[in-house]
Amino acid sequence: MHRSLRNMTTISEPLLNIHLSMDKTAAREGSGFHVEQNPPENARVARENEVQRATLRDMLTFVQQEYYDIHGQTDDLEGASRRFVEALTRRTAALVAKWQTVGFCHGVLNTDNMSIVGDTLDYGPYGFMEYFDPGHICNTSDTSGRYAFENQPEICKWNCHMLVTQLSVLFPDNVLDDFHALVDATYDTTYAAEWRSSMDQKLGLPPQDPDTNAALVATFWTTLTDTHADFTCVFRALSGLSVFDDSTVKNVLESLVKVSHSLAQKQRAAQPSVSPAQLAHLQQLLVSKPNVALRYGFNQDTLDGLSKQLTDYAAFLEANHTPDRFKRMQEDRWRIWLEQYRQHLAHHTDDAQADVARRRAMNQVNPKYILRNHVAQAAIDAASVGDTTTVAHILHLLTHPFDDGNACDTAIYGQPSDPTAPPLLVSCSS
């Protein structure tokens, strides 16, 4: 087991903040050297910088050796650090790719809430997305949406860059520039490869046709966005599709529509954040008092987004949907994609045995149970009245997320929350 960073003993002792000088008058009197309590400012700063460099070097070497098995020459800190930056970036990118393929939202991706070893740190207001929304915000304290689901990959890459920036006391600018370029190249390549691989596995796509796979994944993502279907239930439902049994198409289609937005849900989700009058006021504020507007998180991009909300909502109302008509629209969206998906699978599936193996493999990477907010609340409610049996049962489901469980479990814990119930919100204070 690795030693904890907090238990690490710093190798170099802090330098004493004193200044020794020869006082000629004192020397004549036989006093010799004396300690000057207030050294010149430049000498004090120089010593503080040296302490900082020594401490950071020790910490960096410790992390490289203990958590990355990087043991470079003592005089080659740059080479060891280059390998460390690349490895850390690769771990982080792979981790975030996994988040994005299970609908995990971290909530507070400040640099100090990320692990230097590439693991997930739980800061509290995290959550698994239910009805799909790329802009989903799991933490109500994040009013600007900085850490929204779709922003997580870029934010985590930015955090890797911030770590490199902190190494400026050890390396010159040209080395830091190389490290930053390494972060960009490593992160983008690793994230793309991990995300594509995970999506192919989750959809059971054949590895021998990557181009068609990529196109199918792209249209899947569009359909998921348009229908606002439950992220977890969609993948699990797709494993029920057989290329040799036509009846499964109807069953899967019904399952997909069941966990997609209804008209009432769509209307609630489409509600704009501001009224036209409020938007006009914000636009005027941005022009007349830009510093005040920026202080409250409003810039031109923000206002453009709010304007789009109003435009989209007006178009939605003008369409004059009925519940049945809207449901048929959802069915049509999924039916079109399902047909493309099934044809692609059939083209690369030789027999029924291979088809069964694909479906089984999909269920091994697509969880049936996740820690939904209403599931967490059920555990809290049970614990508050001493019902340890229910708490233990929920814990069992979450530690065996790919098992089928039973019908009761599916109905209670394997489905999104009741859309008519008030939403369960979490924040940094939860």
XYZ file of C-alpha atoms in Angstrom:
430
model
C 0.000 0.000 0.000
C 1.289 3.447 -0.880
C 2.243 5.789 1.886
C -0.006 8.759 2.393
C 1.269 12.114 1.212
C 0.352 13.640 4.532
C 2.746 11.223 6.255
C 5.647 12.076 3.972
C 8.742 13.380 5.719
C 10.352 16.263 3.881
C 13.963 15.406 3.163
C 15.422 18.898 3.332
C 15.145 20.923 6.524
C 13.801 24.464 6.125
C 16.543 27.004 5.816
C 16.898 29.327 8.783
C 15.704 32.786 7.935
C 18.738 34.542 9.357
C 21.539 36.601 7.928
C 25.116 36.231 9.164
C 27.432 39.187 8.667
C 30.765 40.476 9.919
C 30.372 43.660 11.904
C 33.741 45.404 11.819
C 33.023 47.414 14.937
C 31.918 44.333 16.802
C 34.957 42.457 15.547
C 37.229 45.040 17.023
C 35.407 44.537 20.266
C 35.817 40.788 19.947
C 32.179 40.006 19.186
C 32.745 38.315 15.787
C 29.548 37.185 13.928
C 26.029 38.141 14.914
C 22.503 37.182 13.802
C 20.630 39.907 11.962
C 16.933 39.512 12.712
C 15.674 41.472 9.678
C 17.713 40.503 6.609
C 17.506 42.514 3.390
C 14.287 41.850 1.480
C 15.959 40.303 -1.555
C 17.885 37.847 0.623
C 14.728 36.843 2.494
C 12.813 36.278 -0.737
C 15.694 34.275 -2.178
C 15.726 31.975 0.828
C 11.938 31.536 0.739
C 12.134 30.653 -2.940
C 14.839 28.103 -2.241
C 12.726 26.491 0.474
C 9.779 26.378 -1.918
C 11.876 24.794 -4.660
C 13.323 22.194 -2.317
C 9.926 21.289 -0.874
C 8.241 21.030 -4.267
C 11.104 18.972 -5.646
C 10.818 16.536 -2.741
C 7.043 16.254 -3.116
C 7.285 15.797 -6.872
C 9.931 13.094 -6.533
C 7.879 11.324 -3.867
C 4.732 11.220 -6.016
C 6.668 10.075 -9.070
C 8.297 7.215 -7.203
C 5.439 6.112 -4.950
C 2.461 6.429 -7.300
C 3.954 6.220 -10.784
C 7.019 4.022 -10.271
C 9.194 6.641 -11.958
C 12.735 6.410 -10.653
C 14.889 8.748 -12.703
C 18.439 9.847 -12.088
C 18.750 12.322 -9.249
C 20.039 14.918 -11.690
C 17.271 14.301 -14.260
C 14.221 15.781 -12.576
C 13.088 17.200 -15.909
C 13.022 13.806 -17.614
C 11.244 12.143 -14.695
C 8.734 14.989 -14.521
C 8.039 14.737 -18.235
C 7.119 11.066 -17.817
C 5.038 11.943 -14.763
C 3.073 14.681 -16.564
C 2.357 12.329 -19.451
C 1.260 9.476 -17.160
C -0.907 11.698 -14.964
C -2.563 13.248 -18.006
C -3.237 9.823 -19.493
C -4.805 8.561 -16.260
C -6.963 11.653 -15.915
C -8.197 11.554 -19.514
C -9.060 7.856 -19.262
C -10.928 8.458 -16.005
C -13.007 11.317 -17.407
C -13.846 9.270 -20.505
C -15.345 6.659 -18.183
C -17.335 9.362 -16.386
C -18.798 10.521 -19.686
C -19.900 7.026 -20.682
C -21.773 6.287 -17.445
C -23.300 9.739 -16.945
C -21.249 10.581 -13.856
C -21.149 14.250 -12.868
C -18.472 15.273 -10.381
C -19.963 18.614 -9.415
C -16.947 20.539 -8.103
C -13.965 20.114 -10.404
C -11.706 22.666 -8.772
C -8.042 21.700 -9.022
C -7.907 20.759 -5.335
C -10.786 18.310 -5.810
C -8.883 16.184 -8.302
C -6.544 13.365 -7.378
C -2.920 13.494 -8.451
C -3.031 9.709 -8.935
C -5.936 9.825 -11.393
C -8.739 8.563 -9.146
C -12.186 10.036 -8.554
C -12.419 12.222 -5.457
C -15.926 12.510 -4.000
C -16.583 16.066 -2.904
C -20.254 15.538 -2.036
C -22.589 17.040 -4.646
C -21.800 14.479 -7.339
C -24.536 12.592 -9.142
C -25.406 10.253 -11.978
C -27.417 11.869 -14.728
C -30.885 10.482 -15.339
C -32.788 12.103 -18.226
C -30.024 13.030 -20.623
C -29.006 16.650 -20.935
C -25.469 17.552 -22.086
C -25.665 20.710 -19.990
C -26.778 18.865 -16.854
C -25.544 20.456 -13.610
C -25.605 18.173 -10.573
C -24.480 20.830 -8.082
C -26.916 23.697 -7.555
C -24.039 25.846 -6.271
C -22.613 25.820 -9.810
C -24.848 28.604 -11.085
C -22.716 29.286 -14.171
C -22.561 25.649 -15.274
C -18.767 25.660 -15.272
C -18.722 21.998 -14.247
C -21.723 20.831 -16.277
C -21.576 17.308 -17.702
C -20.474 18.368 -21.183
C -17.737 20.620 -19.771
C -16.019 17.974 -17.646
C -13.464 16.777 -20.235
C -12.109 20.245 -20.996
C -12.148 21.325 -17.353
C -10.092 18.294 -16.340
C -7.588 18.960 -19.118
C -7.345 22.564 -17.938
C -6.651 21.280 -14.428
C -3.745 19.219 -15.786
C -2.370 22.406 -17.314
C -2.706 24.152 -13.960
C -0.588 21.447 -12.345
C 2.118 22.065 -14.937
C 1.953 25.785 -14.193
C 2.756 25.092 -10.540
C 6.084 23.596 -11.605
C 7.337 27.008 -12.719
C 9.599 27.299 -9.666
C 11.496 24.211 -10.838
C 11.682 24.545 -14.610
C 12.224 27.344 -17.146
C 9.499 28.518 -19.512
C 10.658 26.466 -22.485
C 10.365 23.249 -20.459
C 6.927 24.247 -19.186
C 5.839 24.957 -22.764
C 6.890 21.430 -23.703
C 4.936 20.040 -20.748
C 1.816 21.994 -21.754
C 2.081 20.681 -25.313
C 2.465 17.180 -23.888
C -0.724 17.621 -21.846
C -2.702 18.694 -24.921
C -1.479 15.864 -27.122
C -1.720 13.136 -24.486
C -5.079 14.175 -23.085
C -6.862 14.584 -26.415
C -5.550 11.322 -27.851
C -6.212 9.285 -24.712
C -9.668 10.704 -24.078
C -10.827 10.134 -27.661
C -9.540 6.549 -27.729
C -10.988 5.634 -24.324
C -14.348 7.242 -25.064
C -14.686 5.531 -28.451
C -13.678 2.174 -27.008
C -16.148 2.467 -24.122
C -18.998 3.527 -26.392
C -18.327 0.652 -28.784
C -18.460 -1.788 -25.868
C -21.602 -0.267 -24.387
C -23.398 -0.506 -27.733
C -21.915 -3.891 -28.628
C -20.457 -2.576 -31.885
C -18.164 -4.729 -34.057
C -14.484 -3.726 -33.875
C -13.859 -4.438 -37.562
C -15.889 -1.436 -38.788
C -14.724 1.636 -36.817
C -15.934 4.223 -39.334
C -19.530 2.994 -39.319
C -19.320 2.615 -35.552
C -18.312 6.263 -35.191
C -21.182 7.439 -37.389
C -23.660 5.299 -35.472
C -22.404 6.584 -32.118
C -22.768 10.166 -33.359
C -26.401 9.653 -34.389
C -27.058 7.795 -31.133
C -25.792 10.788 -29.168
C -28.032 13.100 -31.181
C -31.062 10.875 -30.597
C -30.287 10.647 -26.893
C -30.071 14.434 -26.711
C -33.291 14.975 -28.670
C -35.328 12.467 -26.661
C -33.795 13.245 -23.233
C -33.947 9.537 -22.431
C -32.604 8.144 -19.170
C -28.874 7.643 -19.705
C -28.530 4.365 -17.813
C -31.799 2.727 -18.871
C -31.164 3.338 -22.579
C -27.973 1.287 -22.713
C -29.492 -1.494 -20.641
C -32.573 -1.613 -22.881
C -30.493 -1.922 -26.050
C -29.033 -5.221 -24.881
C -32.518 -6.663 -25.360
C -32.300 -6.219 -29.127
C -31.674 -9.391 -31.137
C -30.821 -9.324 -34.831
C -32.498 -12.730 -35.208
C -35.775 -11.974 -33.412
C -37.972 -9.250 -34.909
C -40.220 -9.141 -31.851
C -37.404 -7.673 -29.773
C -37.474 -4.471 -31.833
C -40.932 -3.574 -30.537
C -40.014 -4.409 -26.952
C -36.833 -2.353 -27.035
C -38.592 0.562 -28.713
C -41.249 0.588 -26.004
C -38.563 0.530 -23.318
C -36.715 3.447 -24.894
C -39.822 5.600 -25.257
C -40.868 4.785 -21.695
C -37.681 6.337 -20.306
C -37.678 9.303 -22.709
C -39.206 12.676 -21.939
C -42.959 13.024 -22.050
C -44.513 16.253 -23.320
C -44.910 17.566 -19.773
C -41.266 16.830 -18.969
C -40.108 18.434 -22.190
C -42.076 21.578 -21.456
C -40.642 21.855 -17.940
C -37.110 21.265 -19.208
C -37.521 23.821 -21.991
C -38.610 26.594 -19.645
C -36.168 29.491 -20.098
C -34.203 30.755 -17.118
C -35.227 34.373 -17.697
C -38.098 36.310 -19.207
C -37.643 38.522 -22.292
C -37.792 41.592 -20.042
C -35.101 40.197 -17.741
C -32.871 39.390 -20.711
C -33.259 42.937 -22.016
C -32.261 44.271 -18.594
C -29.167 42.043 -18.511
C -28.180 43.135 -22.012
C -28.461 46.766 -20.961
C -26.428 46.054 -17.819
C -23.664 44.399 -19.841
C -23.401 47.486 -22.035
C -23.693 50.163 -19.350
C -21.929 48.428 -16.441
C -19.911 45.513 -17.823
C -17.882 45.059 -14.634
C -21.043 44.603 -12.590
C -22.451 42.120 -15.106
C -19.231 40.114 -15.164
C -19.128 40.089 -11.379
C -22.417 38.195 -11.428
C -21.247 35.808 -14.145
C -22.921 37.402 -17.163
C -20.990 37.914 -20.384
C -22.067 37.985 -24.016
C -21.861 34.206 -24.371
C -24.102 33.797 -21.322
C -26.672 36.194 -22.719
C -26.566 34.493 -26.118
C -27.362 31.221 -24.364
C -30.291 32.780 -22.527
C -31.547 34.270 -25.781
C -31.439 30.837 -27.412
C -33.478 29.418 -24.535
C -36.210 31.962 -25.210
C -36.149 31.312 -28.961
C -36.265 27.534 -28.552
C -39.093 27.722 -26.034
C -41.149 29.959 -28.304
C -40.667 27.498 -31.167
C -41.679 24.617 -28.899
C -44.912 26.362 -27.901
C -45.707 27.266 -31.505
C -45.507 23.592 -32.475
C -48.645 23.053 -30.363
C -47.827 19.439 -29.463
C -50.300 17.050 -27.877
C -49.102 14.259 -25.553
C -49.854 11.541 -28.117
C -48.254 13.417 -30.969
C -45.139 14.123 -28.935
C -44.882 10.466 -27.932
C -45.044 9.441 -31.604
C -42.224 11.891 -32.333
C -40.119 10.229 -29.659
C -40.942 6.808 -31.106
C -39.966 7.938 -34.595
C -36.616 9.267 -33.394
C -35.713 5.991 -31.724
C -37.171 3.828 -34.511
C -34.964 5.465 -37.143
C -31.830 4.961 -35.093
C -32.767 1.432 -34.020
C -33.149 0.343 -37.631
C -29.681 1.652 -38.509
C -28.254 0.038 -35.391
C -29.839 -3.348 -36.039
C -28.752 -3.411 -39.674
C -25.180 -2.661 -38.661
C -25.182 -5.421 -36.041
C -26.771 -7.915 -38.438
C -24.118 -7.221 -41.064
C -21.403 -8.308 -38.626
C -23.206 -11.082 -36.695
C -22.769 -14.591 -38.061
C -25.115 -16.614 -35.887
C -27.495 -16.553 -32.940
C -24.777 -17.639 -30.539
C -22.676 -14.584 -31.393
C -25.767 -12.415 -30.988
C -26.394 -13.775 -27.489
C -22.734 -13.253 -26.582
C -22.929 -9.605 -27.682
C -26.012 -8.960 -25.586
C -24.461 -10.636 -22.562
C -21.276 -8.591 -22.963
C -23.299 -5.366 -23.126
C -24.941 -6.178 -19.795
C -21.501 -6.601 -18.256
C -20.503 -3.000 -19.043
C -23.868 -1.225 -18.753
C -25.013 -0.964 -15.133
C -28.613 -1.553 -14.220
C -28.284 0.188 -10.871
C -26.576 3.495 -10.157
C -26.713 5.809 -7.165
C -29.597 7.949 -8.343
C -30.593 10.789 -6.032
C -33.899 9.151 -5.160
C -32.080 5.883 -4.373
C -29.669 7.727 -2.086
C -32.632 9.419 -0.409
C -34.322 6.042 0.087
C -31.213 4.805 1.895
C -31.109 7.958 4.035
C -34.794 7.638 4.924
C -34.362 3.979 5.840
C -31.301 4.675 7.976
C -33.078 7.494 9.799
C -35.672 5.040 11.153
C -33.193 2.255 11.851
C -34.109 0.148 8.815
C -30.692 -1.395 8.245
C -32.134 -4.139 6.032
C -33.155 -1.687 3.308
C -29.826 0.128 3.545
C -27.941 -3.162 3.202
C -30.100 -4.165 0.229
C -29.462 -0.893 -1.607
C -25.753 -1.239 -0.878
C -25.820 -4.748 -2.346
C -27.431 -3.481 -5.565
C -24.895 -0.692 -5.917
C -21.970 -3.055 -5.376
C -23.473 -5.481 -7.919
C -24.680 -2.934 -10.497
C -24.711 -5.307 -13.470
C -26.870 -8.017 -11.883
C -30.518 -8.229 -12.870
C -31.879 -8.225 -9.328
C -35.635 -8.717 -9.248
C -38.709 -6.978 -10.629
C -39.225 -4.987 -7.446
C -35.644 -3.712 -7.530
C -36.020 -2.671 -11.159
C -39.200 -0.735 -10.479
C -37.862 1.064 -7.412
C -34.115 1.423 -7.841
C -33.468 0.753 -11.533
C -35.630 3.518 -12.992
C -35.427 7.318 -13.067
C -37.222 9.269 -10.392
C -40.918 10.025 -10.671
C -41.080 12.935 -13.146
C -44.034 14.447 -11.291
C -42.171 14.526 -7.964
C -40.143 17.563 -6.876
C -36.499 17.188 -7.899
C -33.931 16.213 -5.290
C -31.233 18.880 -5.386
C -27.744 18.770 -3.910
C -25.135 21.461 -3.450
C -21.789 22.054 -1.772
C -23.746 22.472 1.467
C -25.703 19.211 1.173
